[in-house]
PDB file of C-alpha atoms in Angstrom:
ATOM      1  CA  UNK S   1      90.221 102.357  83.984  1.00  0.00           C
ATOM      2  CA  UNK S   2      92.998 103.769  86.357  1.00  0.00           C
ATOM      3  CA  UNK S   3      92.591 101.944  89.880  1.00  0.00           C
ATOM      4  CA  UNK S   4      94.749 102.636  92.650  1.00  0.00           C
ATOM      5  CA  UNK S   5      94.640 100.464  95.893  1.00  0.00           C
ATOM      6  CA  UNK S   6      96.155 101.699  99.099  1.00  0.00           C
ATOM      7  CA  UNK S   7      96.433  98.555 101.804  1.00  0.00           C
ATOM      8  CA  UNK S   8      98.323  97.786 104.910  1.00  0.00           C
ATOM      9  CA  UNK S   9      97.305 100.091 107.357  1.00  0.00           C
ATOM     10  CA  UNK S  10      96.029  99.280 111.067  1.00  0.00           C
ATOM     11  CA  UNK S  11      96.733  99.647 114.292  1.00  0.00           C
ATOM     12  CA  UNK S  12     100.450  99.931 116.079  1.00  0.00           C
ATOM     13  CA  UNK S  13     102.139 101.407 118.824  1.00  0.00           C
ATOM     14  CA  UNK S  14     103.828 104.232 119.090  1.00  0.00           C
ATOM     15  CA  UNK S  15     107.600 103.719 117.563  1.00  0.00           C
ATOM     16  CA  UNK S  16     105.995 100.850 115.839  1.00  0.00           C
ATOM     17  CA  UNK S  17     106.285 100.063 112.388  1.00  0.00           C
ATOM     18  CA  UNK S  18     103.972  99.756 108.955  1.00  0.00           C
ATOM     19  CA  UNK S  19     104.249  98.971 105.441  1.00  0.00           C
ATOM     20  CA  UNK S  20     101.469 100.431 103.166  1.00  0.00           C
ATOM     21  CA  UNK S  21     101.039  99.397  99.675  1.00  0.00           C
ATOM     22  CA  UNK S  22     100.008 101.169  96.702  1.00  0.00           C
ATOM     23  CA  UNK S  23      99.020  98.887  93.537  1.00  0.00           C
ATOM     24  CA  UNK S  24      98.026 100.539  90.868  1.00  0.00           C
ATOM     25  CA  UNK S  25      96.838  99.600  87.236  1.00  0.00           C
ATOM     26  CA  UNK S  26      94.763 101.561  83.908  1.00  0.00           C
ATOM     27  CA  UNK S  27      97.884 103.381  82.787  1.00  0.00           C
ATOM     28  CA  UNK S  28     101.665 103.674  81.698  1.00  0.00           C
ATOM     29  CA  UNK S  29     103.599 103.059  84.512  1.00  0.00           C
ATOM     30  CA  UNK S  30     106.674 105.143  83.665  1.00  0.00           C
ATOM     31  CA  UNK S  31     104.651 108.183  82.648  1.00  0.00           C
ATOM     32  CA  UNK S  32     103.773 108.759  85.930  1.00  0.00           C
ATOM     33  CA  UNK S  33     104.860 109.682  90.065  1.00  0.00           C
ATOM     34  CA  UNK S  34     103.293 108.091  92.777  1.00  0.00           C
ATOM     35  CA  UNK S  35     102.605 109.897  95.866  1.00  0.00           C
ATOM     36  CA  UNK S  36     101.655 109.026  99.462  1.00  0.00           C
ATOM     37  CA  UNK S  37      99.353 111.757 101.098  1.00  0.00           C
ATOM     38  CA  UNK S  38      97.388 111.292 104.806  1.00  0.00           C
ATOM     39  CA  UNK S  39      94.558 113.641 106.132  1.00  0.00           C
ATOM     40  CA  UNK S  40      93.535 113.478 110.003  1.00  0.00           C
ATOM     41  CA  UNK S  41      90.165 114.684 110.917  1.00  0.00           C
ATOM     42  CA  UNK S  42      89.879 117.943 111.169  1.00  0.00           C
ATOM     43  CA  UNK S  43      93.008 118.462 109.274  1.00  0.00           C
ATOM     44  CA  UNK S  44      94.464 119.235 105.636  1.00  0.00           C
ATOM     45  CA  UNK S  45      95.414 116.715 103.273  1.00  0.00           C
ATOM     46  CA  UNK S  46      99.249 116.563 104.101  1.00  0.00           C
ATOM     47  CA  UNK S  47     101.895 115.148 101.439  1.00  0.00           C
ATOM     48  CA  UNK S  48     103.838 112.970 102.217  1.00  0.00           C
ATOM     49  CA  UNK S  49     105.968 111.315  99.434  1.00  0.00           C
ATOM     50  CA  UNK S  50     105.924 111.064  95.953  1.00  0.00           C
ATOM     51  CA  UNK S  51     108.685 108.949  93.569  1.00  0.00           C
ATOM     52  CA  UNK S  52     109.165 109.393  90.012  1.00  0.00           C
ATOM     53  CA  UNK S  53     108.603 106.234  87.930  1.00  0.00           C
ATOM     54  CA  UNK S  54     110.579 107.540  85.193  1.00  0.00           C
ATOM     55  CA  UNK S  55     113.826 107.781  86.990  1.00  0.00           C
ATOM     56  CA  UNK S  56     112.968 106.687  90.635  1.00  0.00           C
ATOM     57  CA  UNK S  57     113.974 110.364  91.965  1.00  0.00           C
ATOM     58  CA  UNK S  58     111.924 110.446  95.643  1.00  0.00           C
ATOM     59  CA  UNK S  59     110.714 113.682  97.863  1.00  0.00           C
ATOM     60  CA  UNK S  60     110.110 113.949 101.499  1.00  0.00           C
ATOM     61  CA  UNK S  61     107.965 115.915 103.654  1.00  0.00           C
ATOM     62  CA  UNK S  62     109.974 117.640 106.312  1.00  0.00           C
ATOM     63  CA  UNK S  63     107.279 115.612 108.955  1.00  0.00           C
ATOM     64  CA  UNK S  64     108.021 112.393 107.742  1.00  0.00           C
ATOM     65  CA  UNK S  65     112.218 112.305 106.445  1.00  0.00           C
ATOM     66  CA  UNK S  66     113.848 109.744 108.067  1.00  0.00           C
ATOM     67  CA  UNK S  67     111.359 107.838 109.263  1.00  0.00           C
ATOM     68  CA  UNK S  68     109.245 107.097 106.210  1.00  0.00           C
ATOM     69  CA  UNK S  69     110.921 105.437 103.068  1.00  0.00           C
ATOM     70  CA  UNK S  70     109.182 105.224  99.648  1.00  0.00           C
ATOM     71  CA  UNK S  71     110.299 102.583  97.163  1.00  0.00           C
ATOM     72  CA  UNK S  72     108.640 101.026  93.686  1.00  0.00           C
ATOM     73  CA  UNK S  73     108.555  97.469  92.578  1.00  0.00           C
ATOM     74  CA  UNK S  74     107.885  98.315  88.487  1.00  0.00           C
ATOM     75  CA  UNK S  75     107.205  94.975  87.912  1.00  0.00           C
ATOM     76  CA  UNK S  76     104.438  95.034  90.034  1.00  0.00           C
ATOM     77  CA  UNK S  77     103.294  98.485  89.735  1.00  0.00           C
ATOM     78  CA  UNK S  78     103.571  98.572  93.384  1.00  0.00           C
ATOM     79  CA  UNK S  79     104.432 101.921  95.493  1.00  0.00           C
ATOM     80  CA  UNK S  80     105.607 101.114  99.378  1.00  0.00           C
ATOM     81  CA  UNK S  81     105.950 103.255 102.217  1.00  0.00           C
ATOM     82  CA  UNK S  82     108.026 102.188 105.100  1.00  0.00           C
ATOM     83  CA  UNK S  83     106.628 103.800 107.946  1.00  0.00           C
ATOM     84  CA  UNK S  84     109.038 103.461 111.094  1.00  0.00           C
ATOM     85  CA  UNK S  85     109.142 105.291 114.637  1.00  0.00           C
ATOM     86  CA  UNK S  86     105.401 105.899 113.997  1.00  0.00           C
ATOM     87  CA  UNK S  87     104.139 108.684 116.266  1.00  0.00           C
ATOM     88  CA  UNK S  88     100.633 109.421 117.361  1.00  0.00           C
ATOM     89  CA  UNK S  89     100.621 112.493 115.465  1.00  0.00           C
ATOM     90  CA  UNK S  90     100.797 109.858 112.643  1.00  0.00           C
ATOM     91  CA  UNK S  91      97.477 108.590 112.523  1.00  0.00           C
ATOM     92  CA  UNK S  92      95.459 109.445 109.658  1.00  0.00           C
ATOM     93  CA  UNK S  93      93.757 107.933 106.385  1.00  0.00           C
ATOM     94  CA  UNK S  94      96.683 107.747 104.178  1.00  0.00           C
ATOM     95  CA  UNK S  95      95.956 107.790 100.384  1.00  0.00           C
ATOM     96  CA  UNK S  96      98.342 107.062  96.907  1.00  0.00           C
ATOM     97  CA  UNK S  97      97.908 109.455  94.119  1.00  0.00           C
ATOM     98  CA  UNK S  98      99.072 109.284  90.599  1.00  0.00           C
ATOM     99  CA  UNK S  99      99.971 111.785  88.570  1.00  0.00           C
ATOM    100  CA  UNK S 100     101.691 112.606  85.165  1.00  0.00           C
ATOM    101  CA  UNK S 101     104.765 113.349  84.821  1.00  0.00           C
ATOM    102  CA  UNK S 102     107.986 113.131  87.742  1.00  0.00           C
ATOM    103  CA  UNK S 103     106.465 114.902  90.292  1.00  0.00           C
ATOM    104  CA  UNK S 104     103.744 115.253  92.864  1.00  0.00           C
ATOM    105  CA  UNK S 105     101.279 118.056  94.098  1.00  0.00           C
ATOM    106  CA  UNK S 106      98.270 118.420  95.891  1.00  0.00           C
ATOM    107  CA  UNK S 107      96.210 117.850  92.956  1.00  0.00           C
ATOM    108  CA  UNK S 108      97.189 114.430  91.437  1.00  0.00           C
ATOM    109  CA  UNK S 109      95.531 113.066  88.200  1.00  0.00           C
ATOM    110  CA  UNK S 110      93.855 109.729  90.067  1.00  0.00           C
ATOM    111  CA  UNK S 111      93.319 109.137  93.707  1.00  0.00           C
ATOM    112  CA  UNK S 112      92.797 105.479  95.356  1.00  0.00           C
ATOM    113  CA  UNK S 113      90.807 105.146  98.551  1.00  0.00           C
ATOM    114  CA  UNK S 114      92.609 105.962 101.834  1.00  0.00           C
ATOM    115  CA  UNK S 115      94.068 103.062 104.476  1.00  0.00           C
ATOM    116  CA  UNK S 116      93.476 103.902 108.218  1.00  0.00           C
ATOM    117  CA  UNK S 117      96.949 104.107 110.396  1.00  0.00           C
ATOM    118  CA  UNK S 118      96.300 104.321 114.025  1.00  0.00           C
ATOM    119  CA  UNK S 119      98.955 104.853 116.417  1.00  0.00           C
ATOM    120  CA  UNK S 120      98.414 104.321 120.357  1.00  0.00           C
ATOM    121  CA  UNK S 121     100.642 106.260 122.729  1.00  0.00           C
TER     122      UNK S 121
END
Protein backbone atom coordinates (compact mmCIF):
# COMPACT_ATOMS: atom_id res chain seq x y z
CA UNK A 1 0.00 0.00 0.00
CA UNK A 2 1.53 3.43 -1.11
CA UNK A 3 1.30 5.90 2.00
CA UNK A 4 2.49 9.27 1.86
CA UNK A 5 2.71 11.48 5.07
CA UNK A 6 3.04 15.22 4.84
CA UNK A 7 4.09 16.76 8.55
CA UNK A 8 5.57 19.89 9.89
CA UNK A 9 3.31 22.50 9.20
CA UNK A 10 1.86 25.19 11.79
CA UNK A 11 1.80 28.42 12.55
CA UNK A 12 4.72 31.26 11.89
CA UNK A 13 5.19 34.70 11.20
CA UNK A 14 5.53 36.34 8.35
CA UNK A 15 9.39 35.97 7.02
CA UNK A 16 9.39 33.04 9.29
CA UNK A 17 10.55 29.78 8.49
CA UNK A 18 9.18 25.88 8.08
CA UNK A 19 10.34 22.57 7.25
CA UNK A 20 7.64 20.12 5.93
CA UNK A 21 8.26 16.52 5.55
CA UNK A 22 7.12 14.08 3.14
CA UNK A 23 7.69 10.22 4.14
CA UNK A 24 6.58 8.03 1.94
CA UNK A 25 6.51 4.11 1.65
CA UNK A 26 4.42 1.08 -0.74
CA UNK A 27 6.69 1.60 -3.72
CA UNK A 28 10.16 1.88 -5.58
CA UNK A 29 11.67 4.82 -4.51
CA UNK A 30 13.75 5.65 -7.59
CA UNK A 31 10.88 5.06 -10.00
CA UNK A 32 9.30 7.92 -8.90
CA UNK A 33 9.21 12.26 -8.37
CA UNK A 34 7.97 13.72 -5.42
CA UNK A 35 6.10 16.84 -5.52
CA UNK A 36 4.99 19.51 -3.02
CA UNK A 37 1.54 21.12 -4.01
CA UNK A 38 -0.67 23.71 -1.51
CA UNK A 39 -4.38 24.76 -2.13
CA UNK A 40 -5.90 27.87 -0.11
CA UNK A 41 -9.57 28.03 0.26
CA UNK A 42 -11.18 29.18 -2.36
CA UNK A 43 -8.25 28.60 -4.54
CA UNK A 44 -6.63 26.02 -7.12
CA UNK A 45 -4.36 23.41 -6.19
CA UNK A 46 -0.99 25.28 -6.91
CA UNK A 47 2.41 23.27 -7.58
CA UNK A 48 4.90 23.89 -5.98
CA UNK A 49 7.96 21.53 -6.33
CA UNK A 50 8.61 18.31 -7.51
CA UNK A 51 12.35 16.36 -7.50
CA UNK A 52 13.21 13.44 -9.46
CA UNK A 53 14.32 10.42 -7.41
CA UNK A 54 16.04 8.97 -10.24
CA UNK A 55 18.56 11.66 -10.73
CA UNK A 56 17.61 14.34 -8.05
CA UNK A 57 16.81 16.98 -10.99
CA UNK A 58 14.31 19.69 -8.95
CA UNK A 59 11.55 22.31 -10.47
CA UNK A 60 10.28 25.48 -9.05
CA UNK A 61 7.19 27.37 -9.21
CA UNK A 62 7.86 30.91 -10.24
CA UNK A 63 5.80 31.83 -6.60
CA UNK A 64 7.96 29.97 -4.55
CA UNK A 65 11.99 30.07 -6.28
CA UNK A 66 14.21 31.23 -3.92
CA UNK A 67 12.53 30.95 -1.03
CA UNK A 68 11.45 27.32 -0.98
CA UNK A 69 14.16 24.50 -1.33
CA UNK A 70 13.26 20.82 -1.99
CA UNK A 71 15.74 18.11 -1.06
CA UNK A 72 15.47 13.99 -0.61
CA UNK A 73 17.00 11.86 2.04
CA UNK A 74 16.76 8.24 -0.14
CA UNK A 75 17.58 6.47 2.72
CA UNK A 76 14.71 7.55 4.38
CA UNK A 77 12.34 8.00 1.63
CA UNK A 78 11.94 11.39 2.95
CA UNK A 79 11.01 14.59 0.65
CA UNK A 80 11.73 18.20 2.55
CA UNK A 81 10.70 21.52 1.74
CA UNK A 82 12.51 24.42 3.18
CA UNK A 83 10.12 27.05 3.37
CA UNK A 84 11.89 30.52 4.19
CA UNK A 85 10.64 34.31 4.01
CA UNK A 86 7.14 32.77 4.38
CA UNK A 87 4.50 35.28 3.28
CA UNK A 88 0.87 35.42 4.17
CA UNK A 89 -0.05 34.66 0.76
CA UNK A 90 1.64 31.36 1.84
CA UNK A 91 -0.82 29.83 3.90
CA UNK A 92 -2.49 26.90 2.63
CA UNK A 93 -2.86 22.96 3.14
CA UNK A 94 0.22 21.82 1.51
CA UNK A 95 0.20 18.20 0.17
CA UNK A 96 3.23 15.58 -1.34
CA UNK A 97 2.35 13.69 -4.40
CA UNK A 98 4.07 10.83 -6.03
CA UNK A 99 4.22 10.06 -9.28
CA UNK A 100 6.01 7.78 -11.89
CA UNK A 101 8.54 8.65 -13.61
CA UNK A 102 11.03 12.20 -13.24
CA UNK A 103 8.52 14.58 -13.26
CA UNK A 104 5.49 16.16 -11.69
CA UNK A 105 1.94 17.38 -12.85
CA UNK A 106 -1.22 18.18 -11.52
CA UNK A 107 -2.35 14.73 -11.58
CA UNK A 108 0.16 12.60 -9.54
CA UNK A 109 -0.23 8.76 -9.16
CA UNK A 110 -0.72 8.88 -5.02
CA UNK A 111 -1.58 11.80 -2.88
CA UNK A 112 -0.87 11.99 1.10
CA UNK A 113 -3.07 14.15 3.29
CA UNK A 114 -2.33 17.91 3.36
CA UNK A 115 -0.30 19.83 6.47
CA UNK A 116 -1.81 23.27 7.44
CA UNK A 117 0.87 26.37 7.07
CA UNK A 118 -0.42 29.50 8.55
CA UNK A 119 1.35 32.63 8.24
CA UNK A 120 0.40 35.84 10.46
CA UNK A 121 1.23 39.26 9.05
Amino acid sequence: EVQLQASGGGLVQAGGSLRLSCVASGFTWDDYAIGWFRQAPGKEREGLSCISNRDGNTMYADSVKGRFTISSDNAKNTVYLQMNSLKPEDAAVYYCAADRGVSCGLYMDYWGKGTLVTVSS
